[in-house]
Amino acid sequence: GDSVTQKQGQVTLSEDDFLFINCTYSTTTYPTLLWYVQYPGQGPQLLLKVTTANNKGISRGFEATYDKGTTSFHLQKASVQESDSAVYFCALVGNNNAPRFGAGTKLTVKP
Amino acid sequence: EAAVTQSPRNKVAVTGGKVTLSCNQTNNHNNMYWYRQDTGHGLRLIHYSYGAGSTEKGDIPDGYKASRPSQENFSLILELATPSQTSVYFCASGEIGQGNTEVFFGKGTRLTVV
């Protein structure tokens, strides 16, 4: 079945540092790849999506890309701020139209 | 943005008791989902639905049932709750398509089974 692997459990950066989070996926169909952000006490919120058609998504300074050759997708931001501290999840929509999520990356940005 | 409302927001249940978690969405999405969130596991798919009357097993369905009586409502049922089902449960609704995929989550239900 469809699966997603997100190995970076925690990332600690300073303000203005570069952020890069990587996920790998497995599916037998054309995927839609999603990035969610979750703040304490809240549900996940959709941040970005990438499809095989558009290859890239951009929102709020974040950029999402994917690499079909290595079946990986990435979230990056050139200059993080303290307010970006949160948990970031990658997700795959493949077969069955049911998103599968990675384990999450907790980002802490120090001022 | 789609509104997804979960109730209750917090629940304490006794081992062996029946628990029903409710979810309502107001954006007329066909698909609805139930996940549980535990530290180190992210969000794991329990059950999902393609529309009224439809329920499908996700990746961890054992010990859970689901019910989709209408387009708007999707319930998760624990017939015999166990302490291992202590978790935060999220409901989501969405539409899936190459160009217009959107999936929105509720605020979650914190369930403690004692």
mmCIF file of C-alpha atoms in Angstrom:
data_model
loop_
_atom_site.group_PDB
_atom_site.id
_atom_site.type_symbol
_atom_site.label_atom_id
_atom_site.label_comp_id
_atom_site.label_asym_id
_atom_site.label_seq_id
_atom_site.Cartn_x
_atom_site.Cartn_y
_atom_site.Cartn_z
ATOM 1 C CA GLY A 1 0.000 0.000 0.000
ATOM 2 C CA ASP A 2 0.874 3.669 -0.102
ATOM 3 C CA SER A 3 3.431 4.853 2.432
ATOM 4 C CA VAL A 4 5.437 7.910 3.452
ATOM 5 C CA THR A 5 8.659 8.090 5.437
ATOM 6 C CA GLN A 6 9.703 11.247 7.298
ATOM 7 C CA LYS A 7 12.872 10.613 9.272
ATOM 8 C CA GLN A 8 13.723 14.046 10.674
ATOM 9 C CA GLY A 9 11.961 13.956 14.021
ATOM 10 C CA GLN A 10 13.292 17.255 15.339
ATOM 11 C CA VAL A 11 15.056 20.208 13.757
ATOM 12 C CA THR A 12 16.432 23.175 15.702
ATOM 13 C CA LEU A 13 17.432 26.313 13.812
ATOM 14 C CA SER A 14 18.168 29.947 14.488
ATOM 15 C CA GLU A 15 16.217 32.781 12.893
ATOM 16 C CA ASP A 16 17.187 33.409 9.254
ATOM 17 C CA ASP A 17 18.534 29.860 8.863
ATOM 18 C CA PHE A 18 17.588 27.719 5.854
ATOM 19 C CA LEU A 19 15.008 24.976 6.413
ATOM 20 C CA PHE A 20 14.933 21.710 4.487
ATOM 21 C CA ILE A 21 12.692 18.763 5.334
ATOM 22 C CA ASN A 22 12.660 15.634 3.229
ATOM 23 C CA CYS A 23 10.172 12.792 2.819
ATOM 24 C CA THR A 24 10.180 9.695 0.661
ATOM 25 C CA TYR A 25 7.077 7.994 -0.661
ATOM 26 C CA SER A 26 5.848 4.808 -2.270
ATOM 27 C CA THR A 27 2.772 4.441 -4.436
ATOM 28 C CA THR A 28 1.710 2.761 -7.654
ATOM 29 C CA THR A 29 -0.210 5.756 -8.974
ATOM 30 C CA TYR A 30 0.344 9.424 -9.759
ATOM 31 C CA PRO A 31 0.642 11.080 -6.359
ATOM 32 C CA THR A 32 -0.457 14.345 -4.880
ATOM 33 C CA LEU A 33 2.002 15.349 -2.190
ATOM 34 C CA LEU A 34 0.948 17.579 0.670
ATOM 35 C CA TRP A 35 2.615 19.497 3.468
ATOM 36 C CA TYR A 36 0.757 20.310 6.671
ATOM 37 C CA VAL A 37 1.697 22.443 9.662
ATOM 38 C CA GLN A 38 0.362 21.829 13.162
ATOM 39 C CA TYR A 39 0.502 24.270 16.065
ATOM 40 C CA PRO A 40 0.003 23.140 19.677
ATOM 41 C CA GLY A 41 -3.578 22.260 20.488
ATOM 42 C CA GLN A 42 -4.759 22.557 16.901
ATOM 43 C CA GLY A 43 -5.467 20.279 13.984
ATOM 44 C CA PRO A 44 -3.088 20.092 11.018
ATOM 45 C CA GLN A 45 -3.449 22.901 8.491
ATOM 46 C CA LEU A 46 -2.709 22.531 4.803
ATOM 47 C CA LEU A 47 0.445 24.453 3.908
ATOM 48 C CA LEU A 48 1.304 23.358 0.367
ATOM 49 C CA LYS A 49 0.528 20.776 -2.239
ATOM 50 C CA VAL A 50 2.500 19.477 -5.191
ATOM 51 C CA THR A 51 1.227 17.357 -8.041
ATOM 52 C CA THR A 52 2.929 15.639 -10.912
ATOM 53 C CA ALA A 53 1.424 18.373 -13.081
ATOM 54 C CA ASN A 54 2.825 21.435 -11.350
ATOM 55 C CA ASN A 55 6.022 20.078 -9.768
ATOM 56 C CA LYS A 56 6.248 22.910 -7.261
ATOM 57 C CA GLY A 57 4.116 24.738 -4.720
ATOM 58 C CA ILE A 58 4.848 28.024 -2.949
ATOM 59 C CA SER A 59 3.072 29.591 0.004
ATOM 60 C CA ARG A 60 3.980 31.897 2.877
ATOM 61 C CA GLY A 61 7.680 31.748 1.977
ATOM 62 C CA PHE A 62 7.706 27.944 1.924
ATOM 63 C CA GLU A 63 8.466 25.992 -1.231
ATOM 64 C CA ALA A 64 7.556 22.377 -1.885
ATOM 65 C CA THR A 65 9.122 20.310 -4.645
ATOM 66 C CA TYR A 66 9.291 16.665 -5.556
ATOM 67 C CA ASP A 67 11.689 14.360 -7.330
ATOM 68 C CA LYS A 68 10.009 11.521 -9.186
ATOM 69 C CA GLY A 69 13.326 9.773 -9.798
ATOM 70 C CA THR A 70 14.057 9.338 -6.104
ATOM 71 C CA THR A 71 10.355 9.336 -5.051
ATOM 72 C CA SER A 72 11.067 12.075 -2.553
ATOM 73 C CA PHE A 73 9.526 15.441 -1.804
ATOM 74 C CA HIS A 74 10.864 18.380 0.059
ATOM 75 C CA LEU A 75 9.810 21.418 2.027
ATOM 76 C CA GLN A 76 12.165 24.354 2.215
ATOM 77 C CA LYS A 77 12.258 27.941 3.391
ATOM 78 C CA ALA A 78 15.113 30.321 2.845
ATOM 79 C CA SER A 79 14.888 32.195 6.127
ATOM 80 C CA VAL A 80 12.899 30.814 9.060
ATOM 81 C CA GLN A 81 11.388 32.929 11.806
ATOM 82 C CA GLU A 82 10.511 32.083 15.392
ATOM 83 C CA SER A 83 6.846 32.050 14.386
ATOM 84 C CA ASP A 84 7.558 29.105 12.057
ATOM 85 C CA SER A 85 8.111 26.864 15.089
ATOM 86 C CA ALA A 86 5.597 24.044 14.727
ATOM 87 C CA VAL A 87 5.297 20.419 13.621
ATOM 88 C CA TYR A 88 5.426 19.814 9.877
ATOM 89 C CA PHE A 89 3.928 16.728 8.252
ATOM 90 C CA CYS A 90 4.307 15.431 4.761
ATOM 91 C CA ALA A 91 1.432 13.426 3.280
ATOM 92 C CA LEU A 92 0.804 11.340 0.210
ATOM 93 C CA VAL A 93 -2.472 10.983 -1.640
ATOM 94 C CA GLY A 94 -2.109 7.989 -3.905
ATOM 95 C CA ASN A 95 -4.469 5.070 -4.259
ATOM 96 C CA ASN A 96 -7.845 5.120 -2.454
ATOM 97 C CA ASN A 97 -7.922 8.940 -2.145
ATOM 98 C CA ALA A 98 -6.893 8.637 1.504
ATOM 99 C CA PRO A 99 -3.916 10.742 2.637
ATOM 100 C CA ARG A 100 -1.097 8.913 4.396
ATOM 101 C CA PHE A 101 1.104 10.951 6.680
ATOM 102 C CA GLY A 102 4.734 10.937 7.728
ATOM 103 C CA ALA A 103 5.725 10.896 11.399
ATOM 104 C CA GLY A 104 6.230 14.659 11.533
ATOM 105 C CA THR A 105 9.173 17.026 12.044
ATOM 106 C CA LYS A 106 9.133 19.310 15.063
ATOM 107 C CA LEU A 107 10.777 22.582 14.091
ATOM 108 C CA THR A 108 12.112 24.839 16.819
ATOM 109 C CA VAL A 109 13.413 28.241 15.747
ATOM 110 C CA LYS A 110 15.499 30.102 18.302
ATOM 111 C CA PRO A 111 15.434 33.908 18.275
ATOM 112 C CA GLU B 1 -12.430 26.965 4.055
ATOM 113 C CA ALA B 2 -14.310 23.825 5.031
ATOM 114 C CA ALA B 3 -15.491 23.717 8.620
ATOM 115 C CA VAL B 4 -14.913 20.398 10.379
ATOM 116 C CA THR B 5 -16.313 20.144 13.883
ATOM 117 C CA GLN B 6 -15.517 17.334 16.273
ATOM 118 C CA SER B 7 -17.305 16.444 19.473
ATOM 119 C CA PRO B 8 -16.552 15.964 22.241
ATOM 120 C CA ARG B 9 -13.203 17.774 22.433
ATOM 121 C CA ASN B 10 -12.186 15.792 25.494
ATOM 122 C CA LYS B 11 -13.421 12.434 26.741
ATOM 123 C CA VAL B 12 -12.520 10.125 29.606
ATOM 124 C CA ALA B 13 -13.834 6.591 29.171
ATOM 125 C CA VAL B 14 -13.603 3.417 31.223
ATOM 126 C CA THR B 15 -12.016 0.257 29.908
ATOM 127 C CA GLY B 16 -14.634 -1.918 28.238
ATOM 128 C CA GLY B 17 -17.044 0.943 27.689
ATOM 129 C CA LYS B 18 -18.428 2.187 24.393
ATOM 130 C CA VAL B 19 -17.186 5.480 22.988
ATOM 131 C CA THR B 20 -18.554 7.412 20.024
ATOM 132 C CA LEU B 21 -16.628 10.297 18.500
ATOM 133 C CA SER B 22 -18.597 12.542 16.180
ATOM 134 C CA CYS B 23 -17.563 14.672 13.239
ATOM 135 C CA ASN B 24 -19.550 17.140 11.147
ATOM 136 C CA GLN B 25 -18.424 18.967 8.023
ATOM 137 C CA THR B 26 -20.207 21.801 6.240
ATOM 138 C CA ASN B 27 -18.391 22.014 2.920
ATOM 139 C CA ASN B 28 -20.113 19.151 1.134
ATOM 140 C CA HIS B 29 -16.920 17.150 0.694
ATOM 141 C CA ASN B 30 -17.391 13.564 -0.437
ATOM 142 C CA ASN B 31 -14.467 12.107 1.491
ATOM 143 C CA MET B 32 -14.099 11.958 5.251
ATOM 144 C CA TYR B 33 -11.333 10.440 7.364
ATOM 145 C CA TRP B 34 -10.514 9.446 10.930
ATOM 146 C CA TYR B 35 -6.923 9.505 12.174
ATOM 147 C CA ARG B 36 -5.241 9.043 15.501
ATOM 148 C CA GLN B 37 -2.135 10.946 16.497
ATOM 149 C CA ASP B 38 0.475 9.524 18.839
ATOM 150 C CA THR B 39 3.982 10.766 19.524
ATOM 151 C CA GLY B 40 6.418 9.283 17.043
ATOM 152 C CA HIS B 41 3.715 7.957 14.717
ATOM 153 C CA GLY B 42 2.305 11.050 13.128
ATOM 154 C CA LEU B 43 -1.275 10.638 11.905
ATOM 155 C CA ARG B 44 -2.438 7.102 11.255
ATOM 156 C CA LEU B 45 -5.512 6.372 9.165
ATOM 157 C CA ILE B 46 -8.224 4.391 10.959
ATOM 158 C CA HIS B 47 -11.272 4.533 8.670
ATOM 159 C CA TYR B 48 -12.424 6.651 5.784
ATOM 160 C CA SER B 49 -15.506 7.187 3.660
ATOM 161 C CA TYR B 50 -16.286 8.164 0.097
ATOM 162 C CA GLY B 51 -19.805 9.334 0.829
ATOM 163 C CA ALA B 52 -22.998 8.631 2.734
ATOM 164 C CA GLY B 53 -23.334 4.933 3.517
ATOM 165 C CA SER B 54 -19.697 4.163 2.669
ATOM 166 C CA THR B 55 -16.987 3.154 5.127
ATOM 167 C CA GLU B 56 -13.557 1.768 4.328
ATOM 168 C CA LYS B 57 -10.827 0.330 6.533
ATOM 169 C CA GLY B 58 -7.663 2.346 6.832
ATOM 170 C CA ASP B 59 -4.297 1.182 8.064
ATOM 171 C CA ILE B 60 -5.168 0.543 11.730
ATOM 172 C CA PRO B 61 -8.901 -0.358 11.848
ATOM 173 C CA ASP B 62 -8.802 -3.039 14.558
ATOM 174 C CA GLY B 63 -10.934 -2.104 17.556
ATOM 175 C CA TYR B 64 -12.748 0.678 15.680
ATOM 176 C CA LYS B 65 -15.915 0.959 13.632
ATOM 177 C CA ALA B 66 -17.102 3.861 11.547
ATOM 178 C CA SER B 67 -20.471 5.149 10.432
ATOM 179 C CA ARG B 68 -21.345 7.652 7.689
ATOM 180 C CA PRO B 69 -25.102 8.228 7.876
ATOM 181 C CA SER B 70 -25.046 11.404 5.793
ATOM 182 C CA GLN B 71 -22.752 13.578 3.681
ATOM 183 C CA GLU B 72 -22.082 15.791 6.693
ATOM 184 C CA ASN B 73 -21.543 13.300 9.503
ATOM 185 C CA PHE B 74 -18.928 10.635 10.138
ATOM 186 C CA SER B 75 -18.593 8.850 13.482
ATOM 187 C CA LEU B 76 -15.870 6.699 14.981
ATOM 188 C CA ILE B 77 -17.046 4.013 17.399
ATOM 189 C CA LEU B 78 -15.032 2.139 19.967
ATOM 190 C CA GLU B 79 -17.273 -0.740 21.081
ATOM 191 C CA LEU B 80 -14.932 -1.927 23.851
ATOM 192 C CA ALA B 81 -12.468 0.805 24.705
ATOM 193 C CA THR B 82 -8.982 -0.179 25.856
ATOM 194 C CA PRO B 83 -6.163 1.925 27.391
ATOM 195 C CA SER B 84 -4.151 1.460 24.176
ATOM 196 C CA GLN B 85 -6.783 3.579 22.422
ATOM 197 C CA THR B 86 -5.851 6.589 24.519
ATOM 198 C CA SER B 87 -4.856 9.138 21.892
ATOM 199 C CA VAL B 88 -5.817 12.310 20.079
ATOM 200 C CA TYR B 89 -8.285 11.629 17.269
ATOM 201 C CA PHE B 90 -8.660 13.860 14.234
ATOM 202 C CA CYS B 91 -11.437 13.919 11.696
ATOM 203 C CA ALA B 92 -10.905 15.397 8.252
ATOM 204 C CA SER B 93 -12.940 16.028 5.144
ATOM 205 C CA GLY B 94 -11.751 16.624 1.634
ATOM 206 C CA GLU B 95 -11.869 16.411 -2.109
ATOM 207 C CA ILE B 96 -9.124 14.674 -4.033
ATOM 208 C CA GLY B 97 -8.046 15.551 -7.561
ATOM 209 C CA GLN B 98 -4.808 16.348 -9.358
ATOM 210 C CA GLY B 99 -5.547 20.038 -9.478
ATOM 211 C CA ASN B 100 -7.867 20.644 -6.577
ATOM 212 C CA THR B 101 -6.959 18.411 -3.676
ATOM 213 C CA GLU B 102 -7.944 19.881 -0.345
ATOM 214 C CA VAL B 103 -8.238 18.122 2.999
ATOM 215 C CA PHE B 104 -9.257 20.017 6.130
ATOM 216 C CA PHE B 105 -8.996 18.832 9.712
ATOM 217 C CA GLY B 106 -11.002 19.377 12.840
ATOM 218 C CA LYS B 107 -9.435 20.467 16.119
ATOM 219 C CA GLY B 108 -9.204 16.970 17.517
ATOM 220 C CA THR B 109 -10.658 14.916 20.370
ATOM 221 C CA ARG B 110 -8.436 13.922 23.254
ATOM 222 C CA LEU B 111 -9.568 10.492 24.473
ATOM 223 C CA THR B 112 -8.289 8.955 27.680
ATOM 224 C CA VAL B 113 -9.270 5.373 28.499
ATOM 225 C CA VAL B 114 -8.745 4.484 32.160
#
